[in-house]
Every structure is written in structure tokens, then in C-alpha cells.
PDB file of C-alpha atoms in Angstrom:
ATOM      1  CA  MET A 158     151.941-155.373 -84.583  1.00 45.00           C
ATOM      2  CA  LEU A 159     149.584-151.981 -85.202  1.00 43.00           C
ATOM      3  CA  ARG A 160     147.680-153.889 -88.339  1.00 51.00           C
ATOM      4  CA  VAL A 161     147.066-156.810 -86.475  1.00 48.00           C
ATOM      5  CA  PHE A 162     145.231-154.550 -83.526  1.00 46.00           C
ATOM      6  CA  PHE A 163     143.562-152.871 -86.626  1.00 50.00           C
ATOM      7  CA  ILE A 164     142.274-156.298 -88.154  1.00 54.00           C
ATOM      8  CA  GLY A 165     141.111-157.409 -84.762  1.00 54.00           C
ATOM      9  CA  GLY A 166     139.446-153.945 -83.946  1.00 54.00           C
ATOM     10  CA  ILE A 167     137.874-154.341 -87.190  1.00 56.00           C
ATOM     11  CA  MET A 168     136.709-158.358 -86.068  1.00 56.00           C
ATOM     12  CA  CYS A 169     135.766-157.289 -82.466  1.00 54.00           C
ATOM     13  CA  LEU A 170     133.315-153.993 -84.168  1.00 54.00           C
ATOM     14  CA  LEU A 171     131.496-156.571 -86.431  1.00 54.00           C
ATOM     15  CA  THR A 172     131.050-158.769 -83.662  1.00 55.00           C
ATOM     16  CA  GLN A 173     129.704-156.382 -81.174  1.00 53.00           C
ATOM     17  CA  ALA A 174     127.598-154.950 -84.065  1.00 50.00           C
ATOM     18  CA  GLY A 175     126.056-158.403 -84.422  1.00 53.00           C
ATOM     19  CA  ILE A 176     125.100-158.725 -80.798  1.00 50.00           C
ATOM     20  CA  SER A 177     123.722-155.569 -80.716  1.00 50.00           C
ATOM     21  CA  GLN A 178     121.525-156.295 -84.158  1.00 49.00           C
ATOM     22  CA  SER A 179     120.249-159.146 -81.787  1.00 48.00           C
ATOM     23  CA  GLN A 180     119.303-157.292 -78.922  1.00 53.00           C
ATOM     24  CA  HIS A 181     117.598-154.377 -80.453  1.00 67.00           C
ATOM     25  CA  VAL A 182     115.108-153.521 -83.270  1.00 76.00           C
ATOM     26  CA  TYR A 183     116.423-150.711 -86.004  1.00 82.00           C
ATOM     27  CA  ARG A 184     114.310-148.755 -87.843  1.00 86.00           C
ATOM     28  CA  TYR A 185     116.331-147.529 -90.346  1.00 88.00           C
ATOM     29  CA  LYS A 186     119.238-150.493 -91.253  1.00 93.00           C
ATOM     30  CA  LYS A 187     119.423-150.787 -94.691  1.00 93.00           C
ATOM     31  CA  ASP A 188     118.184-153.857 -96.434  1.00 93.00           C
ATOM     32  CA  PRO A 189     120.398-156.431 -98.173  1.00 95.00           C
ATOM     33  CA  ALA A 190     121.668-155.007-101.785  1.00 96.00           C
ATOM     34  CA  ILE A 191     123.818-155.193-104.474  1.00 97.00           C
ATOM     35  CA  GLY A 192     125.529-152.665-106.281  1.00 97.00           C
ATOM     36  CA  ILE A 193     128.331-152.267-109.148  1.00 98.00           C
ATOM     37  CA  HIS A 194     130.983-149.642-109.166  1.00 98.00           C
ATOM     38  CA  PHE A 195     133.210-147.861-111.771  1.00 97.00           C
ATOM     39  CA  SER A 196     136.504-147.505-110.207  1.00 97.00           C
ATOM     40  CA  LEU A 197     139.972-145.766-110.634  1.00 96.00           C
ATOM     41  CA  TYR A 198     143.583-147.082-109.240  1.00 95.00           C
ATOM     42  CA  ASP A 199     145.796-144.512-108.453  1.00 92.00           C
ATOM     43  CA  PHE A 200     149.487-146.032-107.588  1.00 90.00           C
ATOM     44  CA  ASN A 201     151.567-142.823-108.184  1.00 85.00           C
ATOM     45  CA  SER A 202     150.070-140.863-106.157  1.00 83.00           C
ATOM     46  CA  ALA A 203     149.943-143.105-103.219  1.00 82.00           C
ATOM     47  CA  MET A 204     153.401-143.638-103.492  1.00 80.00           C
ATOM     48  CA  LEU A 205     154.074-140.009-103.504  1.00 79.00           C
ATOM     49  CA  ILE A 206     151.836-139.439-100.247  1.00 76.00           C
ATOM     50  CA  SER A 207     154.032-142.424 -98.550  1.00 74.00           C
ATOM     51  CA  GLN A 208     157.249-140.728 -99.428  1.00 68.00           C
ATOM     52  CA  ILE A 209     156.790-136.923 -98.898  1.00 65.00           C
ATOM     53  CA  GLY A 210     153.300-136.954 -97.458  1.00 69.00           C
ATOM     54  CA  LEU A 211     149.743-135.993 -98.359  1.00 68.00           C
ATOM     55  CA  SER A 212     150.167-132.233 -97.577  1.00 67.00           C
ATOM     56  CA  LYS A 213     153.264-131.683-100.004  1.00 67.00           C
ATOM     57  CA  THR A 214     151.573-134.207-102.325  1.00 68.00           C
ATOM     58  CA  LEU A 215     148.621-132.013-102.157  1.00 65.00           C
ATOM     59  CA  ASN A 216     150.584-128.668-102.802  1.00 63.00           C
ATOM     60  CA  SER A 217     152.986-129.627-105.391  1.00 64.00           C
ATOM     61  CA  GLY A 218     149.995-130.430-107.733  1.00 64.00           C
ATOM     62  CA  SER A 219     151.544-133.919-107.914  1.00 64.00           C
ATOM     63  CA  LEU A 220     148.427-135.921-108.112  1.00 70.00           C
ATOM     64  CA  THR A 221     147.961-138.108-110.822  1.00 70.00           C
ATOM     65  CA  ASN A 222     144.937-136.679-113.390  1.00 78.00           C
ATOM     66  CA  ILE A 223     141.957-139.202-114.085  1.00 79.00           C
ATOM     67  CA  GLY A 224     143.285-140.033-117.718  1.00 74.00           C
ATOM     68  CA  ASN A 225     146.105-141.425-116.521  1.00 79.00           C
ATOM     69  CA  MET A 226     144.707-143.832-113.453  1.00 88.00           C
ATOM     70  CA  GLN A 227     143.983-147.392-114.417  1.00 92.00           C
ATOM     71  CA  PRO A 228     139.902-148.176-114.495  1.00 95.00           C
ATOM     72  CA  GLY A 229     138.336-151.505-113.242  1.00 96.00           C
ATOM     73  CA  LEU A 230     134.441-152.375-112.465  1.00 98.00           C
ATOM     74  CA  ALA A 231     133.759-153.767-108.992  1.00 98.00           C
ATOM     75  CA  LEU A 232     130.667-155.711-108.001  1.00 98.00           C
ATOM     76  CA  SER A 233     129.371-155.451-103.778  1.00 98.00           C
ATOM     77  CA  PHE A 234     127.000-156.886-101.291  1.00 98.00           C
ATOM     78  CA  LEU A 235     126.013-154.430 -98.355  1.00 96.00           C
ATOM     79  CA  ASP A 236     123.754-154.926 -95.701  1.00 96.00           C
ATOM     80  CA  GLY A 237     122.937-153.259 -92.272  1.00 95.00           C
ATOM     81  CA  LEU A 238     124.195-154.015 -89.328  1.00 95.00           C
ATOM     82  CA  THR A 239     122.808-150.663 -87.413  1.00 95.00           C
ATOM     83  CA  ASP A 240     120.869-147.644 -88.218  1.00 94.00           C
ATOM     84  CA  HIS A 241     124.464-146.403 -88.484  1.00 95.00           C
ATOM     85  CA  LEU A 242     126.974-149.082 -89.186  1.00 97.00           C
ATOM     86  CA  ASP A 243     126.596-151.122 -92.753  1.00 97.00           C
ATOM     87  CA  TYR A 244     129.148-153.317 -93.983  1.00 97.00           C
ATOM     88  CA  MET A 245     129.899-154.128 -97.913  1.00 97.00           C
ATOM     89  CA  ILE A 246     131.907-157.225 -99.514  1.00 98.00           C
ATOM     90  CA  ARG A 247     133.629-156.169-102.616  1.00 98.00           C
ATOM     91  CA  TYR A 248     135.256-157.712-105.550  1.00 98.00           C
ATOM     92  CA  THR A 249     137.059-155.596-107.767  1.00 98.00           C
ATOM     93  CA  GLY A 250     138.509-156.935-111.268  1.00 97.00           C
ATOM     94  CA  SER A 251     141.187-154.313-113.505  1.00 96.00           C
ATOM     95  CA  PHE A 252     143.880-154.837-115.658  1.00 94.00           C
ATOM     96  CA  VAL A 253     146.739-152.933-114.436  1.00 92.00           C
ATOM     97  CA  ASP A 254     150.714-153.023-114.188  1.00 89.00           C
ATOM     98  CA  TYR A 255     150.954-153.344-110.669  1.00 91.00           C
ATOM     99  CA  PRO A 256     154.105-151.893-108.703  1.00 88.00           C
ATOM    100  CA  PHE A 257     155.342-154.157-106.542  1.00 87.00           C
ATOM    101  CA  PRO A 258     157.410-152.673-103.909  1.00 82.00           C
ATOM    102  CA  ASN A 259     161.355-153.170-104.222  1.00 72.00           C
ATOM    103  CA  SER A 260     160.414-154.734-107.833  1.00 71.00           C
ATOM    104  CA  PRO A 261     159.592-153.870-111.016  1.00 64.00           C
ATOM    105  CA  GLY A 262     156.035-154.132-112.060  1.00 62.00           C
ATOM    106  CA  TYR A 263     155.270-155.989-115.310  1.00 62.00           C
ATOM    107  CA  GLU A 264     155.413-154.429-119.010  1.00 60.00           C
ATOM    108  CA  ASP A 265     152.062-155.653-119.828  1.00 74.00           C
ATOM    109  CA  GLU A 266     148.864-155.567-117.995  1.00 86.00           C
ATOM    110  CA  TYR A 267     147.750-158.476-116.083  1.00 92.00           C
ATOM    111  CA  LEU A 268     144.057-159.279-114.278  1.00 95.00           C
ATOM    112  CA  LEU A 269     144.382-157.513-110.849  1.00 96.00           C
ATOM    113  CA  SER A 270     141.765-159.324-108.624  1.00 97.00           C
ATOM    114  CA  ALA A 271     140.656-157.820-105.073  1.00 97.00           C
ATOM    115  CA  LEU A 272     138.134-158.812-102.554  1.00 98.00           C
ATOM    116  CA  ASP A 273     137.413-156.639 -99.452  1.00 97.00           C
ATOM    117  CA  ALA A 274     135.069-156.749 -96.547  1.00 97.00           C
ATOM    118  CA  SER A 275     134.366-153.532 -94.663  1.00 97.00           C
ATOM    119  CA  VAL A 276     132.352-151.419 -92.420  1.00 97.00           C
ATOM    120  CA  HIS A 277     130.668-148.164 -93.128  1.00 97.00           C
ATOM    121  CA  LEU A 278     129.946-145.748 -90.085  1.00 97.00           C
ATOM    122  CA  LYS A 279     127.402-143.185 -91.483  1.00 97.00           C
ATOM    123  CA  LEU A 280     126.885-139.860 -90.006  1.00 96.00           C
ATOM    124  CA  PHE A 281     122.980-140.437 -90.560  1.00 95.00           C
ATOM    125  CA  SER A 282     120.805-143.281 -90.750  1.00 94.00           C
ATOM    126  CA  ASP A 283     119.187-144.054 -94.222  1.00 93.00           C
ATOM    127  CA  LYS A 284     116.037-142.374 -93.084  1.00 92.00           C
ATOM    128  CA  HIS A 285     118.164-139.376 -94.283  1.00 93.00           C
ATOM    129  CA  TRP A 286     118.619-138.516 -98.356  1.00 95.00           C
ATOM    130  CA  VAL A 287     122.742-137.857 -97.943  1.00 97.00           C
ATOM    131  CA  SER A 288     124.909-139.103 -95.606  1.00 96.00           C
ATOM    132  CA  PRO A 289     128.458-139.032 -95.614  1.00 97.00           C
ATOM    133  CA  PHE A 290     130.402-142.368 -93.987  1.00 97.00           C
ATOM    134  CA  LEU A 291     133.947-143.370 -92.845  1.00 97.00           C
ATOM    135  CA  SER A 292     135.275-147.264 -93.791  1.00 97.00           C
ATOM    136  CA  ALA A 293     137.639-149.684 -93.098  1.00 97.00           C
ATOM    137  CA  GLY A 294     138.224-153.032 -93.711  1.00 97.00           C
ATOM    138  CA  VAL A 295     140.823-155.799 -94.800  1.00 97.00           C
ATOM    139  CA  GLY A 296     141.018-157.042 -98.395  1.00 97.00           C
ATOM    140  CA  THR A 297     143.028-159.908-100.163  1.00 96.00           C
ATOM    141  CA  PHE A 298     144.450-159.575-103.908  1.00 96.00           C
ATOM    142  CA  SER A 299     146.176-161.531-106.473  1.00 95.00           C
ATOM    143  CA  TYR A 300     147.856-160.462-109.822  1.00 93.00           C
ATOM    144  CA  LYS A 301     149.093-163.338-111.781  1.00 90.00           C
ATOM    145  CA  SER A 302     150.926-165.481-109.718  1.00 88.00           C
ATOM    146  CA  ASN A 303     151.255-163.121-106.528  1.00 91.00           C
ATOM    147  CA  TYR A 304     148.758-162.759-103.506  1.00 93.00           C
ATOM    148  CA  GLY A 305     148.902-159.919-100.862  1.00 94.00           C
ATOM    149  CA  ALA A 306     146.747-158.493 -98.089  1.00 96.00           C
ATOM    150  CA  TYR A 307     146.008-154.863 -97.954  1.00 97.00           C
ATOM    151  CA  MET A 308     143.601-152.214 -95.574  1.00 97.00           C
ATOM    152  CA  PRO A 309     141.244-150.254 -97.383  1.00 97.00           C
ATOM    153  CA  LEU A 310     140.748-146.919 -95.450  1.00 96.00           C
ATOM    154  CA  GLY A 311     138.178-143.780 -96.500  1.00 96.00           C
ATOM    155  CA  LEU A 312     135.430-141.825 -96.679  1.00 96.00           C
ATOM    156  CA  GLY A 313     132.451-141.881 -99.156  1.00 97.00           C
ATOM    157  CA  LEU A 314     128.942-140.385 -99.296  1.00 98.00           C
ATOM    158  CA  GLN A 315     125.763-142.287 -99.559  1.00 98.00           C
ATOM    159  CA  VAL A 316     122.783-140.943-101.537  1.00 97.00           C
ATOM    160  CA  ASN A 317     119.364-142.761-100.988  1.00 95.00           C
ATOM    161  CA  PHE A 318     116.738-143.174-103.351  1.00 93.00           C
ATOM    162  CA  PHE A 319     113.592-143.661-101.660  1.00 88.00           C
ATOM    163  CA  ASN A 320     115.254-146.464 -99.791  1.00 86.00           C
ATOM    164  CA  GLU A 321     115.560-148.807-102.969  1.00 91.00           C
ATOM    165  CA  ALA A 322     119.003-147.738-104.656  1.00 94.00           C
ATOM    166  CA  PHE A 323     121.636-145.784-103.312  1.00 96.00           C
ATOM    167  CA  LEU A 324     124.293-143.727-104.921  1.00 97.00           C
ATOM    168  CA  LEU A 325     127.677-144.508-103.368  1.00 97.00           C
ATOM    169  CA  ILE A 326     130.985-142.315-103.825  1.00 97.00           C
ATOM    170  CA  HIS A 327     133.947-143.564-102.293  1.00 96.00           C
ATOM    171  CA  ILE A 328     137.686-142.791-101.780  1.00 96.00           C
ATOM    172  CA  GLN A 329     140.016-144.987 -99.932  1.00 96.00           C
ATOM    173  CA  TYR A 330     143.965-145.235 -99.522  1.00 94.00           C
ATOM    174  CA  GLN A 331     144.502-149.033 -99.323  1.00 96.00           C
ATOM    175  CA  VAL A 332     147.420-149.437 -97.427  1.00 94.00           C
ATOM    176  CA  GLY A 333     149.707-152.731 -98.235  1.00 93.00           C
ATOM    177  CA  VAL A 334     149.944-155.033 -95.139  1.00 93.00           C
ATOM    178  CA  SER A 335     151.798-157.951 -97.043  1.00 92.00           C
ATOM    179  CA  GLU A 336     155.603-157.421 -98.139  1.00 90.00           C
ATOM    180  CA  ASN A 337     154.257-157.585-101.772  1.00 90.00           C
ATOM    181  CA  ALA A 338     151.298-155.417-101.581  1.00 93.00           C
ATOM    182  CA  ALA A 339     151.881-151.470-103.039  1.00 91.00           C
ATOM    183  CA  ASN A 340     149.725-148.494-101.351  1.00 93.00           C
ATOM    184  CA  THR A 341     146.800-147.328-103.435  1.00 93.00           C
ATOM    185  CA  LEU A 342     144.489-144.518-103.951  1.00 93.00           C
ATOM    186  CA  TYR A 343     141.197-145.991-104.977  1.00 96.00           C
ATOM    187  CA  TYR A 344     137.912-144.381-106.433  1.00 96.00           C
ATOM    188  CA  SER A 345     134.893-145.731-106.871  1.00 97.00           C
ATOM    189  CA  LEU A 346     131.220-144.158-107.769  1.00 97.00           C
ATOM    190  CA  GLY A 347     128.448-146.864-108.262  1.00 97.00           C
ATOM    191  CA  VAL A 348     124.793-147.573-107.988  1.00 97.00           C
ATOM    192  CA  ALA A 349     123.322-150.267-105.342  1.00 97.00           C
ATOM    193  CA  GLY A 350     120.069-151.817-105.261  1.00 95.00           C
ATOM    194  CA  ASN A 351     117.982-153.703-103.060  1.00 93.00           C
ATOM    195  CA  ILE A 352     117.236-157.201-103.819  1.00 90.00           C
ATOM    196  CA  GLY A 353     114.264-158.831-102.225  1.00 70.00           C
ATOM    197  CA  SER A 354     111.246-157.660-100.560  1.00 62.00           C
ATOM    198  CA  SER A 355     111.817-154.011 -99.168  1.00 58.00           C
ATOM    199  CA  LYS A 356     110.807-153.141 -95.715  1.00 54.00           C
ATOM    200  CA  LYS A 357     108.732-149.875 -95.236  1.00 49.00           C
ATOM    201  CA  LYS A 358     110.709-147.609 -93.376  1.00 47.00           C
TER     202      LYS A 358
END
């Protein structure tokens, strides 16, 4: 039930932002942009966090080393809703051994395709060079003949290069919503550039 309310809240937020956008002129609203991101999946640390909690996982030094995480590539579309609120649609492809809950994964790696939509609530508008942000959204994935759903929740940092390009650093805890979806930590580092003519800020 909590998950239903959360998804409903995201949809209400997007709807309200759209209504506000039609009523106000935002001077520092992000222009449409296309991004490419290098990503890392960490299933093991997310499993430990769900079992023993975040603090115990950190204190025990049990977080997965970067070299043992599973890499991927992502493409994204970003656009502004208000000065402080952006949305992003992202596709990530990665060859992984997916750890299905209560069942063994595959011995060989297969393509994990993930598509999600999220909103970024920025502390500062794009008038500023650097802005931290919170993100939340909904997503779906396919792996071999399996399909599932998840909620990406996270935080990030945006670096603005003259309102033409953006460096995006992002960490998410992707919560499995469907029964076959595993929790995972998702890291990404990417660059997004404006498409079309840019407005002067």
C-alpha cells in the first residue's frame, strides 16, 4: 500500500508541476538535454543493507569494491519543470547476473534493460554552477524473459557549464516493487548537453 501511495505522489507532483509551469515563467528552468552516463550496479551491498541496515553495513566495511560492481551505460533525456524541479527519463543497459529474490541467478550474464522516469528536486536553480538534488521515480526492467518494477530513490550533484552542458553524479537505492525485483545500489556519472537552441539565462 505504501508503494501505491508513493507512486501516486510522484504522479501528483508531476501533474502539479505541469500546472504551475503553465501559470508561471521560470527564468532558470532547464532546457531539454540529452545525456550519456557510465553506471555501476551493486546488488550485494543493497542485499546487506536490507538485511542488517545501512549503518551496520557501513561500519562493517562490507560495501562492494568498485572493481566487483557490474558496469553499464545509460542514455537520458532531461527537461525542466520549474527552476528547482527537473525530470529525467533514462534507459540503462548492463550485462549482469541478476540476483532474483528467493531464487538463484543465472550462471551466465544477460542483458538487463531498465527504463525509469524520475524527478530531481534541486537545492539551487541552474543559475548556479553547482547544485545538489534529491531524486525519486518509478521504473521497469527486463532480464531474459522476466519483467519487473522498481522505485529509484537517491541523491546527486549537478555541475552547470554555462547552461550548455551538465555533469551529473548520482547514487540511488533502487527498491524492488515487484516480487521478482532485487534491491540494488546504482551509481552513475554522466554528461548531458542541451538540444536545440538554448535560451539566454
